Tab-separated table of C-alpha atoms and ligand atoms in Angstrom:
chain	number	residue	atom	x	y	z
A	20	MET	CA	5.140	11.239	-19.926
A	21	ALA	CA	3.753	14.698	-20.633
A	22	GLY	CA	3.015	17.295	-17.979
A	23	LEU	CA	4.567	18.677	-14.849
A	24	HIS	CA	6.962	16.604	-12.824
A	25	PHE	CA	6.912	18.410	-9.484
A	26	ALA	CA	10.607	18.568	-8.596
A	27	LEU	CA	11.603	15.135	-9.798
A	28	SER	CA	15.090	14.884	-11.259
A	29	ASP	CA	15.859	13.237	-14.601
A	30	GLU	CA	17.261	10.316	-12.649
A	31	GLN	CA	14.054	9.913	-10.666
A	32	ARG	CA	11.908	10.036	-13.792
A	33	ALA	CA	14.215	7.461	-15.382
A	34	LEU	CA	13.688	5.158	-12.398
A	35	ARG	CA	9.906	5.432	-12.754
A	36	ALA	CA	10.198	4.697	-16.490
A	37	GLU	CA	12.493	1.740	-15.766
A	38	ALA	CA	9.956	0.301	-13.318
A	39	ARG	CA	7.206	0.705	-15.902
A	40	ALA	CA	9.262	-0.968	-18.642
A	41	LEU	CA	10.248	-3.868	-16.389
A	42	ALA	CA	6.619	-4.296	-15.356
A	43	SER	CA	5.416	-4.480	-18.907
A	44	GLU	CA	8.219	-6.579	-20.417
A	45	VAL	CA	9.339	-8.864	-17.587
A	46	LEU	CA	6.969	-8.828	-14.618
A	47	ALA	CA	3.484	-8.837	-16.211
A	48	PRO	CA	3.988	-12.285	-17.818
A	49	ILE	CA	5.240	-13.694	-14.492
A	50	ALA	CA	2.223	-12.149	-12.746
A	51	ALA	CA	-0.128	-13.677	-15.322
A	52	ALA	CA	1.328	-17.146	-14.728
A	53	GLY	CA	0.620	-16.960	-10.965
A	54	ASP	CA	-2.292	-18.350	-8.996
A	55	PRO	CA	-4.713	-15.398	-8.547
A	56	GLY	CA	-5.190	-14.580	-4.891
A	57	ARG	CA	-2.014	-16.318	-3.677
A	58	VAL	CA	1.530	-15.061	-3.157
A	59	ASN	CA	3.437	-15.263	-6.443
A	60	ARG	CA	6.977	-16.129	-5.328
A	61	PRO	CA	8.541	-16.013	-8.818
A	62	LEU	CA	7.146	-12.482	-9.119
A	63	VAL	CA	8.648	-11.415	-5.772
A	64	GLN	CA	11.964	-12.982	-6.783
A	65	ALA	CA	11.902	-11.221	-10.169
A	66	LEU	CA	11.274	-7.887	-8.427
A	67	ALA	CA	14.445	-8.580	-6.467
A	68	SER	CA	16.632	-9.985	-9.247
A	69	ASN	CA	15.760	-7.004	-11.458
A	70	GLY	CA	17.006	-4.673	-8.747
A	71	LEU	CA	13.726	-2.997	-7.746
A	72	LEU	CA	12.996	-4.592	-4.384
A	73	PRO	CA	16.492	-4.005	-2.928
A	74	ARG	CA	16.090	-0.279	-3.684
A	75	LEU	CA	13.517	-0.046	-0.897
A	76	PHE	CA	15.993	-1.082	1.791
A	77	PRO	CA	19.250	0.450	3.051
A	78	GLU	CA	22.577	-1.252	2.336
A	79	HIS	CA	23.128	-2.075	6.017
A	80	ALA	CA	19.929	-4.179	5.908
A	81	GLY	CA	20.728	-6.062	2.718
A	82	GLY	CA	19.231	-3.571	0.273
A	83	SER	CA	20.853	-1.242	-2.241
A	84	ALA	CA	19.671	2.182	-1.006
A	85	PRO	CA	22.505	4.371	0.233
A	86	GLY	CA	20.477	5.765	3.150
A	87	ASP	CA	17.147	5.335	4.890
A	88	ILE	CA	14.094	4.184	3.004
A	89	SER	CA	12.995	7.087	0.778
A	90	ALA	CA	9.294	7.834	0.380
A	91	ILE	CA	9.916	9.375	-3.058
A	92	GLU	CA	11.744	6.261	-4.209
A	93	VAL	CA	8.854	4.063	-3.001
A	94	CYS	CA	6.419	6.316	-4.904
A	95	LEU	CA	8.465	6.270	-8.123
A	96	LEU	CA	8.608	2.473	-8.095
A	97	ARG	CA	4.928	2.076	-7.226
A	98	GLU	CA	3.720	4.569	-9.850
A	99	GLY	CA	5.909	3.066	-12.561
A	100	LEU	CA	4.975	-0.555	-11.809
A	101	ALA	CA	1.253	0.225	-11.494
A	102	GLN	CA	1.108	1.506	-15.051
A	103	ALA	CA	1.846	-1.935	-16.432
A	104	SER	CA	1.327	-4.556	-13.701
A	105	THR	CA	-0.758	-3.934	-10.600
A	106	GLU	CA	0.237	-7.401	-9.337
A	107	ALA	CA	3.955	-6.522	-9.461
A	108	GLU	CA	3.210	-3.197	-7.808
A	109	THR	CA	1.349	-4.814	-4.942
A	110	ALA	CA	3.975	-7.518	-4.440
A	111	LEU	CA	6.673	-4.852	-4.083
A	112	ALA	CA	4.602	-2.620	-1.805
A	113	MET	CA	3.657	-5.452	0.565
A	114	GLN	CA	7.309	-6.415	1.017
A	115	GLY	CA	7.925	-2.806	1.991
A	116	ILE	CA	5.069	-2.372	4.445
A	117	GLY	CA	5.693	-5.805	5.986
A	118	ALA	CA	9.404	-5.253	6.570
A	119	TYR	CA	9.523	-1.542	7.322
A	120	PRO	CA	8.353	-1.841	10.968
A	121	ILE	CA	11.160	-4.364	11.590
A	122	LEU	CA	13.689	-2.002	10.051
A	123	GLN	CA	12.289	0.960	11.949
A	124	SER	CA	11.801	-0.594	15.392
A	125	GLY	CA	13.393	-4.050	15.458
A	126	SER	CA	16.497	-5.207	17.322
A	127	GLU	CA	19.653	-5.766	15.292
A	128	ASP	CA	18.980	-9.515	15.439
A	129	LEU	CA	15.471	-9.162	14.011
A	130	VAL	CA	16.647	-6.804	11.265
A	131	THR	CA	19.478	-9.173	10.279
A	132	ARG	CA	17.220	-12.216	10.429
A	133	TRP	CA	14.450	-10.835	8.203
A	134	VAL	CA	15.104	-7.629	6.254
A	135	PRO	CA	17.878	-8.848	3.897
A	136	ALA	CA	15.800	-11.934	3.041
A	137	VAL	CA	12.801	-9.713	2.246
A	138	ALA	CA	14.989	-7.376	0.160
A	139	ARG	CA	16.332	-10.355	-1.818
A	140	GLY	CA	12.808	-11.670	-2.439
A	141	GLU	CA	13.547	-14.859	-0.504
A	142	ALA	CA	11.142	-14.110	2.344
A	143	VAL	CA	7.624	-12.760	1.893
A	144	ALA	CA	6.511	-10.192	4.486
A	145	ALA	CA	3.109	-9.109	5.820
A	146	PHE	CA	1.649	-6.371	8.039
A	147	ALA	CA	-1.159	-7.722	10.231
A	148	LEU	CA	-3.274	-5.058	11.935
A	149	SER	CA	-6.955	-5.445	10.966
A	150	GLU	CA	-9.336	-7.781	12.751
A	151	PRO	CA	-12.862	-8.932	11.879
A	152	GLU	CA	-14.385	-6.443	14.366
A	153	HIS	CA	-11.767	-3.672	14.153
A	154	GLY	CA	-10.558	-2.102	10.915
A	155	SER	CA	-10.750	1.689	11.079
A	156	ASP	CA	-10.653	1.713	14.892
A	157	ALA	CA	-7.210	0.149	14.988
A	158	GLY	CA	-6.682	1.168	18.612
A	159	ALA	CA	-9.452	-1.260	19.624
A	160	ILE	CA	-7.827	-4.478	18.390
A	161	GLU	CA	-8.446	-7.499	20.606
A	162	LEU	CA	-6.004	-10.244	19.607
A	163	ARG	CA	-4.531	-11.128	23.012
A	164	ALA	CA	-0.838	-11.296	23.870
A	165	GLU	CA	-0.255	-12.636	27.380
A	166	ARG	CA	3.151	-12.613	28.994
A	167	GLU	CA	4.412	-15.987	30.274
A	168	GLY	CA	7.969	-15.769	31.553
A	169	GLY	CA	10.284	-14.898	28.678
A	170	GLN	CA	7.607	-15.154	26.030
A	171	TYR	CA	4.106	-14.105	24.972
A	172	ARG	CA	1.163	-16.315	24.008
A	173	LEU	CA	-0.941	-14.849	21.206
A	174	THR	CA	-4.573	-15.834	20.631
A	175	GLY	CA	-7.121	-14.351	18.246
A	176	VAL	CA	-7.908	-13.569	14.620
A	177	LYS	CA	-6.549	-11.163	12.000
A	178	THR	CA	-8.195	-10.640	8.645
A	179	TRP	CA	-7.733	-8.898	5.262
A	180	ILE	CA	-3.996	-9.342	5.686
A	181	SER	CA	-2.080	-9.025	2.415
A	182	ASN	CA	0.238	-11.980	1.726
A	183	ALA	CA	-1.536	-14.109	4.368
A	184	PRO	CA	-1.553	-17.009	4.830
A	185	ASP	CA	1.570	-17.595	2.697
A	186	ALA	CA	3.960	-15.023	4.228
A	187	ASP	CA	7.257	-16.065	5.804
A	188	VAL	CA	7.216	-13.249	8.349
A	189	TYR	CA	4.403	-11.245	9.925
A	190	VAL	CA	4.527	-7.952	11.782
A	191	LEU	CA	1.475	-8.457	13.946
A	192	PHE	CA	-0.189	-6.057	16.384
A	193	ALA	CA	-1.703	-7.479	19.551
A	194	ARG	CA	-3.278	-6.293	22.784
A	195	THR	CA	-0.918	-6.427	25.748
A	196	THR	CA	-2.936	-4.187	28.089
A	197	PRO	CA	-6.694	-4.798	28.142
A	198	GLY	CA	-8.860	-1.686	28.168
A	199	ALA	CA	-6.009	0.656	27.266
A	200	LYS	CA	-7.108	1.148	23.620
A	201	ALA	CA	-4.247	2.499	21.462
A	202	ARG	CA	-1.951	2.699	24.488
A	203	GLY	CA	-2.074	-1.054	25.115
A	204	VAL	CA	-1.062	-2.422	21.709
A	205	THR	CA	2.291	-4.111	21.010
A	206	ALA	CA	3.967	-4.999	17.694
A	207	PHE	CA	5.448	-8.506	17.347
A	208	VAL	CA	7.478	-10.316	14.706
A	209	LEU	CA	6.206	-13.824	13.938
A	210	PRO	CA	7.769	-16.355	11.588
A	211	GLY	CA	5.138	-17.718	9.204
A	212	ASP	CA	5.768	-21.316	10.270
A	213	VAL	CA	5.356	-20.790	14.033
A	214	ALA	CA	3.260	-23.443	15.821
A	215	GLY	CA	-0.382	-22.460	16.403
A	216	LEU	CA	-0.606	-20.084	13.412
A	217	SER	CA	-2.975	-21.054	10.604
A	218	GLY	CA	-4.801	-19.174	7.882
A	219	THR	CA	-7.096	-19.176	4.890
A	220	PRO	CA	-6.987	-17.153	1.669
A	221	LEU	CA	-9.814	-14.707	0.904
A	222	GLU	CA	-11.267	-13.926	-2.511
A	223	LEU	CA	-11.710	-10.244	-3.287
A	224	LEU	CA	-13.356	-8.225	-6.057
A	225	SER	CA	-9.917	-8.021	-7.649
A	226	PRO	CA	-7.770	-11.086	-6.904
A	227	HIS	CA	-4.981	-10.188	-4.514
A	228	PRO	CA	-2.910	-12.354	-2.169
A	229	ILE	CA	-4.837	-11.768	1.048
A	230	GLY	CA	-6.171	-13.873	3.857
A	231	ARG	CA	-7.263	-14.471	7.396
A	232	LEU	CA	-5.017	-15.653	10.237
A	233	GLU	CA	-5.931	-17.612	13.332
A	234	LEU	CA	-3.572	-17.664	16.287
A	235	ASP	CA	-4.137	-20.387	18.842
A	236	GLY	CA	-1.724	-19.827	21.726
A	237	VAL	CA	1.174	-18.885	19.423
A	238	LYS	CA	4.368	-18.558	21.488
A	239	VAL	CA	6.552	-15.557	20.671
A	240	PRO	CA	9.794	-14.785	22.534
A	241	ALA	CA	9.763	-11.422	24.332
A	242	ASP	CA	12.704	-10.250	22.220
A	243	HIS	CA	10.430	-10.418	19.138
A	244	VAL	CA	8.665	-7.245	20.281
A	245	LEU	CA	9.156	-4.258	17.957
A	246	GLY	CA	9.838	-1.069	19.890
A	247	GLU	CA	8.340	-0.853	23.367
A	248	VAL	CA	5.609	-2.973	24.905
A	249	ASP	CA	2.263	-1.108	24.690
A	250	GLN	CA	3.751	1.319	22.140
A	251	GLY	CA	2.970	-0.716	19.028
A	252	PHE	CA	0.228	1.621	17.838
A	253	ARG	CA	2.914	4.214	17.137
A	254	VAL	CA	4.852	1.626	15.104
A	255	ALA	CA	1.716	1.017	13.023
A	256	MET	CA	0.929	4.702	12.550
A	257	ALA	CA	4.512	5.615	11.627
A	258	THR	CA	4.478	2.834	9.013
A	259	LEU	CA	1.241	4.175	7.571
A	260	ASP	CA	2.667	7.720	7.495
A	261	LEU	CA	5.374	6.420	5.156
A	262	PHE	CA	3.211	4.197	2.990
A	263	ARG	CA	0.045	6.292	2.594
A	264	PRO	CA	1.553	8.670	-0.023
A	265	SER	CA	2.761	5.647	-1.925
A	266	VAL	CA	-0.765	4.192	-2.025
A	267	GLY	CA	-1.426	7.496	-3.772
A	268	ALA	CA	1.438	6.791	-6.185
A	269	PHE	CA	-0.007	3.346	-6.912
A	270	VAL	CA	-3.396	4.791	-7.853
A	271	VAL	CA	-1.838	7.670	-9.830
A	272	GLY	CA	-0.111	4.957	-11.879
A	273	MET	CA	-3.460	3.278	-12.475
A	274	ALA	CA	-5.099	6.612	-13.328
A	275	GLN	CA	-2.313	7.330	-15.819
A	276	ALA	CA	-2.783	3.930	-17.451
A	277	ALA	CA	-6.531	4.569	-17.714
A	278	LEU	CA	-5.972	8.057	-19.122
A	279	ASP	CA	-3.478	6.769	-21.705
A	280	ALA	CA	-5.968	4.100	-22.809
A	281	ALA	CA	-8.810	6.637	-23.012
A	282	LEU	CA	-6.705	9.080	-25.064
A	283	ALA	CA	-5.801	6.357	-27.546
A	284	HIS	CA	-9.366	5.094	-27.774
A	285	ALA	CA	-10.875	8.571	-28.220
A	286	ALA	CA	-8.436	9.274	-31.063
A	287	SER	CA	-9.112	6.059	-32.976
A	288	ARG	CA	-12.743	5.182	-32.319
A	289	GLU	CA	-15.310	6.910	-34.548
A	290	ALA	CA	-18.996	7.570	-33.912
A	291	PHE	CA	-21.423	9.634	-35.951
A	292	GLY	CA	-18.711	10.099	-38.583
A	293	LYS	CA	-15.902	11.536	-36.433
A	294	PRO	CA	-13.391	10.433	-33.777
A	295	LEU	CA	-14.663	10.518	-30.192
A	296	ARG	CA	-12.076	13.142	-29.262
A	297	GLU	CA	-13.881	15.637	-31.500
A	298	PHE	CA	-16.913	15.520	-29.237
A	299	GLN	CA	-16.436	18.182	-26.601
A	300	ALA	CA	-18.110	15.991	-23.987
A	301	VAL	CA	-15.228	13.556	-24.468
A	302	SER	CA	-12.324	15.970	-24.926
A	303	HIS	CA	-13.280	18.033	-21.878
A	304	LEU	CA	-13.633	14.881	-19.822
A	305	LEU	CA	-10.130	13.837	-20.941
A	306	ALA	CA	-8.834	17.271	-19.930
A	307	GLU	CA	-10.459	16.922	-16.505
A	308	MET	CA	-9.035	13.408	-16.042
A	309	ALA	CA	-5.534	14.625	-16.943
A	310	THR	CA	-5.770	17.675	-14.669
A	311	ARG	CA	-6.972	15.729	-11.647
A	312	THR	CA	-4.363	13.003	-12.209
A	313	GLU	CA	-1.625	15.627	-12.308
A	314	ALA	CA	-2.967	17.303	-9.155
A	315	ALA	CA	-2.965	13.942	-7.372
A	316	ARG	CA	0.572	13.218	-8.570
A	317	LEU	CA	1.792	16.576	-7.267
A	318	MET	CA	0.226	15.975	-3.853
A	319	VAL	CA	1.726	12.489	-3.677
A	320	TYR	CA	5.262	13.631	-4.475
A	321	ALA	CA	4.928	16.706	-2.272
A	322	ALA	CA	3.918	14.475	0.657
A	323	ALA	CA	6.752	12.046	-0.098
A	324	ALA	CA	9.269	14.904	-0.327
A	325	ALA	CA	7.977	16.285	2.987
A	326	TYR	CA	8.447	12.845	4.537
A	327	ASP	CA	12.000	12.517	3.224
A	328	GLY	CA	12.778	16.052	4.374
A	329	GLY	CA	11.565	15.318	7.912
A	330	ALA	CA	8.752	17.890	7.814
A	331	PRO	CA	6.708	18.108	11.044
A	332	ASP	CA	3.237	17.705	9.491
A	333	ILE	CA	3.740	14.535	7.486
A	334	THR	CA	0.790	12.699	9.051
A	335	ARG	CA	-1.512	15.324	7.580
A	336	SER	CA	0.172	15.550	4.160
A	337	SER	CA	0.299	11.744	3.859
A	338	ALA	CA	-3.407	11.510	4.642
A	339	MET	CA	-4.260	14.296	2.174
A	340	ALA	CA	-2.239	12.660	-0.613
A	341	LYS	CA	-3.817	9.251	-0.055
A	342	LEU	CA	-7.314	10.696	0.193
A	343	PHE	CA	-7.088	12.889	-2.892
A	344	ALA	CA	-5.259	10.393	-5.095
A	345	THR	CA	-7.490	7.406	-4.373
A	346	GLU	CA	-10.698	9.374	-4.917
A	347	THR	CA	-9.231	10.893	-8.100
A	348	ALA	CA	-8.157	7.544	-9.500
A	349	GLN	CA	-11.651	6.150	-8.986
A	350	PHE	CA	-13.030	9.059	-11.043
A	351	VAL	CA	-10.399	8.721	-13.764
A	352	VAL	CA	-10.730	4.968	-14.181
A	353	ASP	CA	-14.539	5.193	-14.152
A	354	SER	CA	-14.403	7.963	-16.792
A	355	ALA	CA	-12.055	5.897	-18.965
A	356	VAL	CA	-14.534	3.024	-18.798
A	357	GLN	CA	-17.309	5.401	-19.862
A	358	ILE	CA	-15.279	6.653	-22.843
A	359	HIS	CA	-14.587	3.076	-23.929
A	360	GLY	CA	-18.177	1.939	-23.566
A	361	ALA	CA	-19.136	-1.733	-23.436
A	362	ALA	CA	-15.732	-2.982	-24.619
A	363	ALA	CA	-14.249	-1.974	-21.264
A	364	LEU	CA	-16.758	-4.150	-19.431
A	365	GLU	CA	-15.562	-7.365	-21.065
A	366	ARG	CA	-13.730	-9.693	-18.715
A	367	GLY	CA	-10.011	-9.370	-19.421
A	368	HIS	CA	-10.096	-5.824	-20.819
A	369	PRO	CA	-7.341	-3.725	-19.138
A	370	LEU	CA	-9.936	-1.220	-17.915
A	371	GLU	CA	-12.152	-3.949	-16.507
A	372	HIS	CA	-9.127	-4.979	-14.443
A	373	LEU	CA	-8.338	-1.397	-13.380
A	374	TYR	CA	-11.992	-0.752	-12.476
A	375	ARG	CA	-11.950	-3.646	-10.012
A	376	GLU	CA	-8.433	-2.843	-8.800
A	377	VAL	CA	-8.977	0.867	-8.106
A	378	ARG	CA	-11.720	0.303	-5.529
A	379	ALA	CA	-9.758	-1.230	-2.657
A	380	PRO	CA	-7.232	1.607	-2.092
A	381	ARG	CA	-10.108	3.857	-0.962
A	382	ILE	CA	-10.519	1.411	1.911
A	383	TYR	CA	-7.164	-0.062	2.896
A	384	GLU	CA	-4.362	1.648	4.840
A	385	GLY	CA	-7.063	3.878	6.245
A	386	THR	CA	-10.370	4.573	4.505
A	387	THR	CA	-11.178	7.889	2.866
A	388	GLU	CA	-13.196	8.745	5.972
A	389	ILE	CA	-10.261	7.957	8.288
A	390	GLN	CA	-7.969	10.190	6.203
A	391	ARG	CA	-10.493	13.018	6.646
A	392	GLU	CA	-10.549	12.305	10.383
A	393	VAL	CA	-6.729	12.464	10.561
A	394	ILE	CA	-6.691	15.720	8.567
A	395	ALA	CA	-9.504	17.342	10.563
A	396	ARG	CA	-7.874	16.502	13.917
A	397	ASP	CA	-4.616	17.963	12.653
A	398	LEU	CA	-6.317	21.167	11.508
A	399	TYR	CA	-7.665	21.764	15.014
A	400	ARG	CA	-4.451	20.830	16.835
A	401	PRO	CA	-2.954	24.365	16.868
A	402	LEU	CA	-6.232	25.809	18.160
A	403	GLU	CA	-6.317	23.334	21.034
A	404	ALA	CA	-2.667	23.730	22.064
B	526	COS	N1	2.653	8.685	14.367
B	526	COS	C1	3.043	8.413	15.631
B	526	COS	N2	2.178	8.309	16.657
B	526	COS	C2	0.868	8.467	16.398
B	526	COS	C3	0.380	8.745	15.109
B	526	COS	C4	1.345	8.870	14.075
B	526	COS	N3	0.970	9.134	12.819
B	526	COS	N4	-0.957	8.844	15.152
B	526	COS	C5	-1.319	8.642	16.419
B	526	COS	N5	-0.207	8.415	17.172
B	526	COS	C6	-0.156	8.186	18.613
B	526	COS	C7	-0.825	9.356	19.328
B	526	COS	O1	0.105	10.410	19.538
B	526	COS	C8	-1.245	8.728	20.635
B	526	COS	O2	-0.110	8.653	21.482
B	526	COS	P1	-0.191	8.920	23.080
B	526	COS	O3	-0.789	7.688	23.620
B	526	COS	O4	1.218	9.086	23.497
B	526	COS	O5	-1.028	10.133	23.267
B	526	COS	C9	-1.619	7.302	20.207
B	526	COS	O6	-0.933	7.057	18.981
B	526	COS	C10	-3.110	7.140	19.990
B	526	COS	O7	-3.524	8.073	19.021
B	526	COS	P2	-5.061	8.529	18.870
B	526	COS	O8	-5.606	8.865	20.209
B	526	COS	O9	-5.127	9.554	17.808
B	526	COS	O10	-5.731	7.158	18.380
B	526	COS	P3	-7.201	6.801	17.917
B	526	COS	O11	-7.537	5.503	18.503
B	526	COS	O12	-8.126	7.964	18.148
B	526	COS	O13	-7.067	6.503	16.326
B	526	COS	C11	-6.788	6.808	13.950
B	526	COS	C12	-6.463	7.263	15.409
B	526	COS	C13	-8.261	6.849	13.617
B	526	COS	C14	-6.045	7.831	13.135
B	526	COS	C15	-6.227	5.396	13.744
B	526	COS	O14	-6.970	4.433	14.444
B	526	COS	C16	-6.137	4.988	12.278
B	526	COS	O15	-5.255	5.434	11.552
B	526	COS	N6	-7.048	4.106	11.839
B	526	COS	C17	-6.977	3.518	10.530
B	526	COS	C18	-6.213	2.255	10.609
B	526	COS	C19	-5.794	1.763	9.294
B	526	COS	O16	-5.195	2.475	8.511
B	526	COS	N7	-6.088	0.485	9.083
B	526	COS	C20	-5.700	-0.172	7.902
B	526	COS	C21	-4.715	-1.233	8.262
B	526	COS	S1	-3.415	-1.405	7.151
B	526	COS	S2	-4.261	-2.114	5.553
């Protein structure tokens, strides 16, 4: 890949290239054989057997990483996979976001029970925060968790949950203290086959394993709480701090794929007696696409490096990276469609797929507007202290 590489080592760039090659040669055909909109278990297993999924998790939790989960490593894998198989990318990322809160805040029993199985691709994980009436305002969630002796009873609805309703384990956020907004939310671990839990798949603009969950008096033992009771909002936010830059890496991968396709098309396609690239309107657009993609990539890896280095302002840098990269990728993919013309609109064209796929990341894991809110609050923090 041409261009700057921030401070990535040769080894890190090789990992990204390995992920891309595996996606194109091994994982894309498995993804294509799956049922669109449902969990593709052979794909999750192939991510594990080819060594990618275990890299997300530390050795003590059944993975192959020498230390804690590394944001840069997550970004390298996501960017590489996205360039050749968005389905493989998403399957890997959802295992990470579903299992990370358990790793971060779970008891030893919960970690041992679930994380190695997720790392091996034997258990499918999910992160269940959003509700029909509460997406951006995550501190307002209503799904009730009522204490009854040594357990909780959970009742309510979650929606737009990746990997639902097929997941084997859910990290699910519920209200333990009514009226307390973000300070009354608790994180729970639920096995997918628990009594009283049911769900339905949802069909999106771009097929993705996602669904709605209904909890009808689901009983969860009190020792399935992650972290402290009423402190689950922090578990959710800390998870998003880690994964938001990597949403950026996902979309940078898509932008790169779109840019590569546009470069090839502009060099080979002729109009008015010359290749498209000889029209300045096209070549300058390609230059702009490449520049913005590189800027997004630099922000993503800078945010990931800040996270791994334990920098104090990672909430802000994560939000900035996600915001800038997702908006940039939308521009780059849309521009690549424009350069291709009508061919890119045909069902099944790689850009038709990317055009549908690039839209959702501007909404999930915090919309563009929520990222701006997070950044703006952080900018004023020193002035208010
Ligand atoms: N890490 C740790 N703790 C955090 C945190 C973070 N990144 N962000 C907030 N908190 C803590 C705050 O410190 C505060 O703690 P105290 O109660 O001790 O003061 C608590 O959480 C509540 O924070 P705040 O008052 O800022 O919460 P708000 O309800 O105002 O909401 C936003 C904050 C808007 C940032 C939050 O609701 C959000 O991120 N929404 C988007 C949700 C989202 O991404 N949904 C997609 C689901 S995943 S696909």
